[in-house]
C-alpha cells in the first residue's frame, strides 16, 4: 500500500528538525529530496570503486564504467528509448536545451526560419531559443496561454508554419502545473511542418507522469535528475539516434573522439560524442538508483497520490480569504504544483512567514517572467508535492497561510 507516512522514512532530510520543529517540504518542483537508496548508491561509488570510466584497463575502472552505463540503460528503459545510445548525460535540463540550441541550432537554423515556444515556458526553455533566433536572424514566436495554462490549439497553425524549424514546450508547466497532451501537440505540429524539431522539456514531468518518448513522438526530450529524487549535476537529453548522428558535438575534448591528429579528427559515435571530459559519474549512478526507486514505488501510485494531495490542497486553500489559484481546475490535467497569490499580501512575505514555521515553499517568478508579465502579475507563491507529502503538511501550510493573511493585511 502506498503510504506517504511510511515513505517519509526513506528521506533522511525529513528527520531533521530546525528550531525544534520538523520540516514541511513543499518545494519538490525546485528540487526533490533524496531517498536513502540514492545516497547509498553514490556513497558506494566513492567508497568502493571511484575510478574514472571508459579509460582504465583495470578492475575498478571497468566496474565504474559498467555502473555508469547501467545507469544509462536504466534511464533509457524508464523513458522507453529504443536504445541507451539515445541517452546523453548532461548537467541538467538547462544544459540539455542549450546543447540542442547550440549543436542543432548553429548548423540547421537559417535566417528567416521559425522557432516557436509557449509564453509559459521556464527561462531554460525560452532564453536559449530567443538567443538562437537572435544569433541566426530567425523568427521567434511565442504562443500565448490562459490562466489555466491552456493554449488554443487552432493557433498552432498560426504560430507554426512550414518554415518552423523548432517547437519547444514543457510537458508540465512549473508554474501553472498544466499537463499538456504531448503526443497530440507533437502530431499537430508535425502535420504542419514535418521538418520541425519538437523538443519537450520534461523537467516537471519526469517521475510524476509516464514519460514515453515514443508515445510522445517528439524528437528531443530533456530533464534534470535532481527533480526526480536523483542528485544535482546530472540531467538527460534523449534524442532520436539519427538526429544525434547529424548533430555536431557541443563540447570538445577527451572521451568524445575516435581519432585525433594534428590536421584531422573523427568523433566517437553518440552518446560519447556529446559527453566530453570526465562526466558526473557518481551522479549518473545516483540517477540510476532514483529510477529504481520510482519504479519500486510505481509511477501510477505516485501519480494517484499526487493527484489526491493536490486536490486536497486546492480544496483547503480555496477558502483562504483573497486567494487566487492558477492552473487547471481539474486534477486530471494538473501535475504536483500549485501556484497562487493572495490579495494584498506579497508572495515573498508569505514565503517568509511560512519559513518561520519551517514550511518550505517557493515565491517569485519561478524563472517564468514572460508568463507572469503575460498574466499581469509580478510574482506568485507555489507549493509542490511529492510522494511523502501528507494532508498534515497541507493543513500546516494552510494554517500558516491564514496566519500570514491576518499578520500582513
Ligand atoms: N524546465 C522546467 C519546466 C523547470 O521547472 C526547470 C527547473 N525549475 C527547468 C526547466 C530547469 O531545470 P534545471 O535548473 O535543473 O536545469
Short mmCIF file of C-alpha atoms and ligand atoms in Angstrom, two decimals:
data_model
loop_
_atom_site.label_atom_id
_atom_site.label_comp_id
_atom_site.label_asym_id
_atom_site.label_seq_id
_atom_site.Cartn_x
_atom_site.Cartn_y
_atom_site.Cartn_z
CA UNK A 1 0.00 0.00 0.00
CA UNK A 2 1.25 3.46 -0.94
CA UNK A 3 1.50 5.36 2.33
CA UNK A 4 3.30 8.74 2.35
CA UNK A 5 3.77 8.45 6.12
CA UNK A 6 5.84 5.31 5.62
CA UNK A 7 7.55 6.67 2.51
CA UNK A 8 8.76 9.65 4.57
CA UNK A 9 11.16 7.26 6.30
CA UNK A 10 13.07 6.90 3.02
CA UNK A 11 14.12 10.57 3.15
CA UNK A 12 16.79 11.40 5.76
CA UNK A 13 16.18 15.13 5.46
CA UNK A 14 12.64 14.75 6.75
CA UNK A 15 14.07 13.53 10.05
CA UNK A 16 15.77 16.89 10.51
CA UNK A 17 14.42 19.45 12.97
CA UNK A 18 15.01 23.20 12.71
CA UNK A 19 14.28 25.31 15.82
CA UNK A 20 12.90 22.17 17.43
CA UNK A 21 10.33 21.52 14.72
CA UNK A 22 10.20 19.16 11.73
CA UNK A 23 10.29 20.44 8.18
CA UNK A 24 7.32 20.65 5.85
CA UNK A 25 8.90 20.42 2.41
CA UNK A 26 6.59 21.75 -0.28
CA UNK A 27 9.21 22.67 -2.87
CA UNK A 28 9.89 19.43 -4.73
CA UNK A 29 9.36 21.18 -8.09
CA UNK A 30 12.50 23.21 -7.37
CA UNK A 31 14.42 20.12 -6.33
CA UNK A 32 13.24 16.86 -4.86
CA UNK A 33 14.56 15.40 -1.64
CA UNK A 34 16.88 12.42 -1.99
CA UNK A 35 15.98 8.99 -0.68
CA UNK A 36 18.50 6.92 1.27
CA UNK A 37 18.95 4.42 -1.61
CA UNK A 38 20.23 7.19 -3.92
CA UNK A 39 22.67 8.46 -1.29
CA UNK A 40 23.90 4.93 -0.62
CA UNK A 41 24.47 4.12 -4.29
CA UNK A 42 26.53 7.30 -4.73
CA UNK A 43 28.39 6.68 -1.50
CA UNK A 44 29.38 3.20 -2.60
CA UNK A 45 30.85 4.60 -5.85
CA UNK A 46 33.14 6.87 -3.84
CA UNK A 47 33.98 4.27 -1.20
CA UNK A 48 34.30 1.15 -3.31
CA UNK A 49 35.14 1.83 -6.96
CA UNK A 50 35.72 5.54 -7.54
CA UNK A 51 37.85 5.25 -10.68
CA UNK A 52 37.42 7.16 -13.92
CA UNK A 53 35.33 5.49 -16.62
CA UNK A 54 35.96 4.33 -20.20
CA UNK A 55 39.72 4.67 -19.77
CA UNK A 56 41.33 2.38 -17.26
CA UNK A 57 42.08 -1.22 -18.13
CA UNK A 58 41.87 -2.30 -14.52
CA UNK A 59 39.08 -3.74 -12.45
CA UNK A 60 37.93 -0.60 -10.61
CA UNK A 61 37.63 1.41 -13.79
CA UNK A 62 35.75 -1.37 -15.53
CA UNK A 63 33.39 -1.61 -12.58
CA UNK A 64 32.77 2.16 -12.63
CA UNK A 65 32.18 2.06 -16.41
CA UNK A 66 29.72 -0.80 -16.03
CA UNK A 67 27.77 1.00 -13.29
CA UNK A 68 27.73 4.26 -15.28
CA UNK A 69 26.49 2.51 -18.43
CA UNK A 70 23.95 0.54 -16.38
CA UNK A 71 22.55 3.87 -15.19
CA UNK A 72 22.19 4.94 -18.83
CA UNK A 73 20.31 1.68 -19.52
CA UNK A 74 18.01 2.27 -16.57
CA UNK A 75 17.20 5.79 -17.76
CA UNK A 76 16.70 4.58 -21.35
CA UNK A 77 14.27 1.86 -20.25
CA UNK A 78 12.46 4.28 -17.96
CA UNK A 79 11.65 6.65 -20.82
CA UNK A 80 11.15 3.87 -23.40
CA UNK A 81 14.13 4.80 -25.55
CA UNK A 82 14.92 2.43 -28.41
CA UNK A 83 18.43 2.14 -27.10
CA UNK A 84 20.50 3.57 -24.27
CA UNK A 85 22.69 5.08 -27.02
CA UNK A 86 19.99 7.72 -27.39
CA UNK A 87 20.54 8.85 -23.79
CA UNK A 88 23.09 11.64 -23.27
CA UNK A 89 24.14 12.62 -19.77
CA UNK A 90 24.43 16.37 -19.25
CA UNK A 91 24.45 18.57 -16.16
CA UNK A 92 20.76 19.45 -16.08
CA UNK A 93 17.76 20.27 -18.27
CA UNK A 94 19.16 23.74 -18.89
CA UNK A 95 22.39 22.38 -20.31
CA UNK A 96 20.42 19.85 -22.37
CA UNK A 97 18.35 22.57 -24.03
CA UNK A 98 21.43 24.73 -24.60
CA UNK A 99 23.15 21.75 -26.16
CA UNK A 100 20.35 21.31 -28.70
CA UNK A 101 20.01 25.05 -29.33
CA UNK A 102 23.76 25.21 -30.00
CA UNK A 103 24.51 21.94 -31.78
CA UNK A 104 21.32 21.76 -33.82
CA UNK A 105 20.70 25.49 -33.93
CA UNK A 106 24.13 26.56 -35.16
CA UNK A 107 24.04 24.13 -38.05
CA UNK A 108 20.44 23.81 -39.09
CA UNK A 109 18.76 27.16 -38.35
CA UNK A 110 18.96 29.81 -41.04
CA UNK A 111 17.80 33.38 -41.44
CA UNK A 112 14.01 33.59 -41.64
CA UNK A 113 13.38 30.13 -40.10
CA UNK A 114 10.76 29.97 -37.37
CA UNK A 115 11.33 28.99 -33.72
CA UNK A 116 8.20 28.69 -31.59
CA UNK A 117 7.67 28.21 -27.88
CA UNK A 118 4.99 28.91 -25.26
CA UNK A 119 4.76 32.02 -23.11
CA UNK A 120 4.53 29.74 -20.06
CA UNK A 121 8.00 28.23 -20.57
CA UNK A 122 10.67 28.20 -17.90
CA UNK A 123 13.56 30.51 -18.89
CA UNK A 124 15.60 27.36 -19.55
CA UNK A 125 13.29 26.57 -22.46
CA UNK A 126 12.80 30.15 -23.55
CA UNK A 127 16.06 32.10 -23.44
CA UNK A 128 18.21 29.59 -25.42
CA UNK A 129 15.63 29.75 -28.26
CA UNK A 130 15.26 33.51 -28.06
CA UNK A 131 19.04 33.87 -28.26
CA UNK A 132 19.36 31.34 -31.08
CA UNK A 133 16.78 33.32 -33.07
CA UNK A 134 18.77 36.47 -32.40
CA UNK A 135 22.06 34.86 -33.48
CA UNK A 136 20.60 33.49 -36.67
CA UNK A 137 18.15 36.21 -37.58
CA UNK A 138 15.39 33.64 -37.27
CA UNK A 139 11.81 34.49 -36.26
CA UNK A 140 10.89 33.86 -32.63
CA UNK A 141 7.20 33.21 -31.99
CA UNK A 142 5.63 32.82 -28.57
CA UNK A 143 2.23 31.19 -28.22
CA UNK A 144 0.01 32.73 -25.52
CA UNK A 145 -1.68 30.62 -22.83
CA UNK A 146 -4.56 31.46 -20.50
CA UNK A 147 -4.54 31.49 -16.68
CA UNK A 148 -5.04 27.75 -16.66
CA UNK A 149 -2.05 27.22 -18.94
CA UNK A 150 -4.14 26.11 -21.91
CA UNK A 151 -3.46 27.36 -25.39
CA UNK A 152 -5.85 27.43 -28.28
CA UNK A 153 -4.64 24.54 -30.43
CA UNK A 154 -6.06 26.12 -33.56
CA UNK A 155 -3.42 28.83 -33.03
CA UNK A 156 -0.74 26.23 -33.79
CA UNK A 157 -1.35 26.75 -37.48
CA UNK A 158 -0.70 30.48 -36.99
CA UNK A 159 2.45 30.12 -34.89
CA UNK A 160 3.84 27.12 -36.76
CA UNK A 161 4.39 27.36 -40.48
CA UNK A 162 6.28 25.29 -43.00
CA UNK A 163 9.39 27.30 -42.20
CA UNK A 164 9.23 26.49 -38.48
CA UNK A 165 12.31 24.50 -37.56
CA UNK A 166 11.88 24.28 -33.78
CA UNK A 167 8.92 23.96 -31.45
CA UNK A 168 9.86 23.70 -27.79
CA UNK A 169 7.40 23.30 -24.91
CA UNK A 170 7.19 21.81 -21.44
CA UNK A 171 5.07 18.71 -20.82
CA UNK A 172 4.11 20.20 -17.43
CA UNK A 173 4.39 23.91 -16.63
CA UNK A 174 6.42 24.61 -13.48
CA UNK A 175 4.03 27.43 -12.54
CA UNK A 176 0.59 26.54 -13.83
CA UNK A 177 1.02 22.81 -13.36
CA UNK A 178 -0.91 22.00 -16.54
CA UNK A 179 -0.15 18.66 -18.14
CA UNK A 180 -0.17 19.10 -21.89
CA UNK A 181 -1.29 16.36 -24.22
CA UNK A 182 2.20 15.97 -25.65
CA UNK A 183 1.51 13.34 -28.32
CA UNK A 184 -1.43 15.21 -29.81
CA UNK A 185 0.50 18.51 -29.87
CA UNK A 186 3.51 16.82 -31.49
CA UNK A 187 1.22 15.21 -34.04
CA UNK A 188 -0.37 18.55 -34.97
CA UNK A 189 2.98 20.31 -35.24
CA UNK A 190 4.49 17.61 -37.43
CA UNK A 191 1.46 17.74 -39.69
CA UNK A 192 2.03 21.43 -40.34
CA UNK A 193 5.82 21.28 -40.53
CA UNK A 194 7.24 17.74 -40.83
CA UNK A 195 10.80 19.09 -40.68
CA UNK A 196 10.15 20.91 -37.38
CA UNK A 197 12.20 19.60 -34.47
CA UNK A 198 9.93 19.15 -31.45
CA UNK A 199 11.66 19.49 -28.10
CA UNK A 200 9.84 18.53 -24.93
CA UNK A 201 11.03 19.89 -21.60
CA UNK A 202 10.10 17.07 -19.23
CA UNK A 203 11.71 18.63 -16.13
CA UNK A 204 8.41 18.71 -14.21
CA UNK A 205 7.00 15.57 -15.78
CA UNK A 206 9.72 13.02 -15.12
CA UNK A 207 8.94 10.92 -12.07
CA UNK A 208 5.39 12.30 -11.88
CA UNK A 209 3.72 11.03 -15.05
CA UNK A 210 4.88 8.42 -17.55
CA UNK A 211 7.45 9.82 -19.96
CA UNK A 212 7.34 7.64 -23.06
CA UNK A 213 9.48 9.22 -25.75
CA UNK A 214 7.98 7.04 -28.46
CA UNK A 215 4.36 7.53 -27.49
CA UNK A 216 5.09 11.28 -27.36
CA UNK A 217 6.62 11.24 -30.85
CA UNK A 218 8.96 14.15 -30.07
CA UNK A 219 12.50 14.47 -31.41
CA UNK A 220 14.17 15.54 -28.19
CA UNK A 221 13.18 15.19 -24.52
CA UNK A 222 15.21 16.76 -21.71
CA UNK A 223 15.05 16.60 -17.93
CA UNK A 224 17.11 17.02 -14.75
CA UNK A 225 17.98 14.26 -12.31
CA UNK A 226 17.57 16.40 -9.22
CA UNK A 227 13.81 16.80 -9.69
CA UNK A 228 13.27 13.03 -9.78
CA UNK A 229 14.96 12.04 -6.49
CA UNK A 230 18.39 11.99 -8.12
CA UNK A 231 21.40 14.17 -7.31
CA UNK A 232 22.16 17.61 -8.70
CA UNK A 233 24.70 17.86 -11.52
CA UNK A 234 23.11 15.24 -13.76
CA UNK A 235 20.49 15.65 -16.45
CA UNK A 236 19.41 13.83 -19.57
CA UNK A 237 18.93 14.59 -23.23
CA UNK A 238 17.11 11.91 -25.12
CA UNK A 239 17.07 12.35 -28.89
CA UNK A 240 16.45 10.17 -31.92
CA UNK A 241 19.70 8.45 -32.81
CA UNK A 242 19.62 9.74 -36.39
CA UNK A 243 19.45 13.29 -35.04
CA UNK A 244 22.35 12.68 -32.66
CA UNK A 245 24.38 11.37 -35.59
CA UNK A 246 23.58 14.51 -37.61
CA UNK A 247 24.42 16.98 -34.87
CA UNK A 248 27.91 18.26 -34.18
CA UNK A 249 29.39 17.90 -30.70
CA UNK A 250 28.51 20.52 -28.12
CA UNK A 251 31.89 20.44 -26.40
CA UNK A 252 35.25 19.12 -27.47
CA UNK A 253 37.93 17.25 -25.53
CA UNK A 254 38.65 13.82 -24.14
CA UNK A 255 36.30 10.85 -24.38
CA UNK A 256 34.35 12.17 -27.38
CA UNK A 257 36.79 11.37 -30.16
CA UNK A 258 37.62 8.32 -32.26
CA UNK A 259 40.89 9.62 -33.68
CA UNK A 260 42.79 12.89 -33.41
CA UNK A 261 45.74 14.02 -35.48
CA UNK A 262 47.19 17.46 -35.95
CA UNK A 263 45.21 18.01 -39.13
CA UNK A 264 42.30 15.58 -38.72
CA UNK A 265 39.66 14.49 -36.24
CA UNK A 266 36.86 11.96 -36.20
CA UNK A 267 34.35 11.87 -33.40
CA UNK A 268 33.06 8.95 -31.36
CA UNK A 269 29.52 7.74 -32.00
CA UNK A 270 26.69 9.05 -29.82
CA UNK A 271 26.31 9.14 -26.89
CA UNK A 272 30.09 9.55 -26.33
CA UNK A 273 30.24 12.30 -28.97
CA UNK A 274 28.25 14.51 -26.59
CA UNK A 275 29.97 13.62 -23.34
CA UNK A 276 33.34 15.38 -23.47
CA UNK A 277 35.53 15.11 -20.38
CA UNK A 278 35.03 13.17 -17.19
CA UNK A 279 31.28 13.07 -16.62
CA UNK A 280 29.35 13.22 -13.35
CA UNK A 281 29.93 9.53 -12.63
CA UNK A 282 28.56 9.29 -9.09
CA UNK A 283 25.60 11.45 -10.09
CA UNK A 284 24.73 9.27 -13.08
CA UNK A 285 24.90 6.20 -10.83
CA UNK A 286 22.71 8.03 -8.28
CA UNK A 287 20.22 8.83 -11.04
CA UNK A 288 20.06 5.14 -11.88
CA UNK A 289 19.15 4.48 -8.24
CA UNK A 290 16.46 7.18 -8.44
CA UNK A 291 14.92 5.39 -11.43
CA UNK A 292 14.90 2.16 -9.41
CA UNK A 293 13.24 3.99 -6.53
CA UNK A 294 10.47 5.41 -8.74
CA UNK A 295 9.92 2.02 -10.36
CA UNK A 296 9.68 0.36 -6.95
CA UNK A 297 7.03 2.86 -5.79
CA UNK A 298 5.24 2.64 -9.14
CA UNK A 299 4.55 5.65 -11.34
CA UNK A 300 0.80 5.06 -11.31
CA UNK A 301 0.74 5.02 -7.49
CA UNK A 302 2.87 8.17 -7.39
CA UNK A 303 0.54 9.90 -9.84
CA UNK A 304 -2.56 8.87 -7.90
CA UNK A 305 -1.12 10.12 -4.63
CA UNK A 306 0.00 13.42 -6.12
CA UNK A 307 -3.43 13.97 -7.68
CA UNK A 308 -5.12 13.28 -4.36
CA UNK A 309 -2.83 15.54 -2.37
CA UNK A 310 -3.07 18.41 -4.87
CA UNK A 311 -6.88 18.02 -4.91
CA UNK A 312 -6.82 18.20 -1.11
CA UNK A 313 -4.58 21.28 -1.20
CA UNK A 314 -6.84 23.04 -3.70
CA UNK A 315 -9.89 22.23 -1.60
CA UNK A 316 -8.31 23.56 1.61
CA UNK A 317 -6.62 26.59 0.08
CA UNK A 318 -9.60 27.89 -1.83
CA UNK A 319 -11.14 29.01 1.50
CA UNK A 320 -8.28 31.39 2.27
CA UNK A 321 -9.51 34.96 2.08
CA UNK A 322 -8.49 36.66 -1.20
CA UNK A 323 -6.65 33.68 -2.70
CA UNK A 324 -6.27 33.10 -6.45
CA UNK A 325 -5.24 29.66 -7.64
CA UNK A 326 -3.56 29.38 -11.04
CA UNK A 327 -3.59 26.47 -13.45
CA UNK A 328 -6.23 23.88 -14.34
CA UNK A 329 -9.18 23.32 -12.00
CA UNK A 330 -9.35 19.61 -12.76
CA UNK A 331 -6.74 17.35 -11.22
CA UNK A 332 -6.64 15.14 -14.33
CA UNK A 333 -4.77 17.83 -16.21
CA UNK A 334 -2.67 19.05 -13.29
CA UNK A 335 0.72 17.92 -12.03
CA UNK A 336 2.01 18.22 -8.49
CA UNK A 337 2.43 22.01 -8.43
CA UNK A 338 0.01 24.70 -7.34
CA UNK A 339 0.77 28.41 -7.78
CA UNK A 340 -1.32 31.03 -6.02
CA UNK A 341 -1.48 34.65 -4.98
CA UNK A 342 -3.36 36.33 -2.13
CA UNK A 343 -4.83 39.81 -2.48
CA UNK A 344 -2.90 42.44 -0.53
CA UNK A 345 -0.09 40.12 0.50
CA UNK A 346 3.22 39.81 -1.37
CA UNK A 347 4.28 36.22 -2.19
CA UNK A 348 7.75 36.83 -0.75
CA UNK A 349 6.23 37.86 2.60
CA UNK A 350 4.05 34.76 2.53
CA UNK A 351 7.08 32.54 1.95
CA UNK A 352 8.96 34.28 4.76
CA UNK A 353 6.16 33.75 7.29
CA UNK A 354 5.85 30.12 6.23
CA UNK A 355 9.60 29.74 6.56
CA UNK A 356 9.32 30.87 10.20
CA UNK A 357 7.07 27.83 10.65
CA UNK A 358 9.61 25.56 8.85
CA UNK A 359 7.38 25.31 5.78
CA UNK A 360 9.36 25.45 2.55
CA UNK A 361 7.54 26.95 -0.43
CA UNK A 362 8.65 28.98 -3.46
CA UNK A 363 7.81 32.61 -4.19
CA UNK A 364 8.72 34.82 -7.13
CA UNK A 365 8.53 34.47 -10.89
CA UNK A 366 9.75 30.85 -10.82
CA UNK A 367 12.05 31.52 -13.80
CA UNK A 368 8.97 32.25 -15.90
CA UNK A 369 8.97 36.03 -16.18
CA UNK A 370 7.28 36.16 -19.60
CA UNK A 371 4.36 34.17 -18.18
CA UNK A 372 3.95 36.41 -15.14
CA UNK A 373 4.10 39.53 -17.31
CA UNK A 374 1.55 37.97 -19.67
CA UNK A 375 -0.81 37.21 -16.77
CA UNK A 376 -0.31 40.71 -15.36
CA UNK A 377 1.18 39.56 -12.05
CA UNK A 378 4.67 40.21 -10.76
CA UNK A 379 5.05 37.09 -8.65
CA UNK A 380 3.24 34.07 -7.29
CA UNK A 381 3.77 31.66 -4.42
CA UNK A 382 3.93 27.96 -5.23
CA UNK A 383 3.61 24.72 -3.35
CA UNK A 384 4.72 21.49 -4.95
CA UNK A 385 4.12 17.99 -3.64
CA UNK A 386 5.86 14.67 -3.73
CA UNK A 387 5.47 11.06 -2.65
CA UNK A 388 5.97 11.96 1.02
CA UNK A 389 3.52 14.89 1.17
CA UNK A 390 0.73 14.29 3.66
CA UNK A 391 -2.58 16.01 4.38
CA UNK A 392 -0.98 17.18 7.65
CA UNK A 393 1.67 19.01 5.61
CA UNK A 394 -1.08 20.79 3.69
CA UNK A 395 -3.04 21.56 6.87
CA UNK A 396 0.05 23.16 8.42
CA UNK A 397 0.65 25.16 5.26
CA UNK A 398 -2.95 26.41 5.18
CA UNK A 399 -2.82 27.37 8.88
CA UNK A 400 0.36 29.29 8.25
CA UNK A 401 -1.12 30.99 5.17
CA UNK A 402 -4.11 32.13 7.23
CA UNK A 403 -1.68 33.46 9.81
CA UNK A 404 0.21 35.33 7.07
CA UNK A 405 -3.02 36.92 5.84
CA UNK A 406 -4.01 38.14 9.31
CA UNK A 407 -0.49 39.46 10.02
CA UNK A 408 0.18 41.14 6.71
CA UNK A 409 -3.12 42.67 5.71
N1 LIG B 1 12.19 23.41 -17.17
C1 LIG B 1 11.29 23.41 -16.19
C2 LIG B 1 9.84 23.23 -16.53
C3 LIG B 1 11.70 23.56 -14.87
O1 LIG B 1 10.80 23.55 -13.88
C4 LIG B 1 13.08 23.70 -14.59
C5 LIG B 1 13.58 23.88 -13.17
N2 LIG B 1 12.83 24.69 -12.36
C6 LIG B 1 13.97 23.70 -15.65
C7 LIG B 1 13.49 23.54 -16.94
C8 LIG B 1 15.44 23.86 -15.46
O2 LIG B 1 15.95 22.82 -14.70
P1 LIG B 1 17.46 22.90 -14.18
O3 LIG B 1 17.56 24.14 -13.37
O4 LIG B 1 17.63 21.66 -13.39
O5 LIG B 1 18.31 22.94 -15.40
#
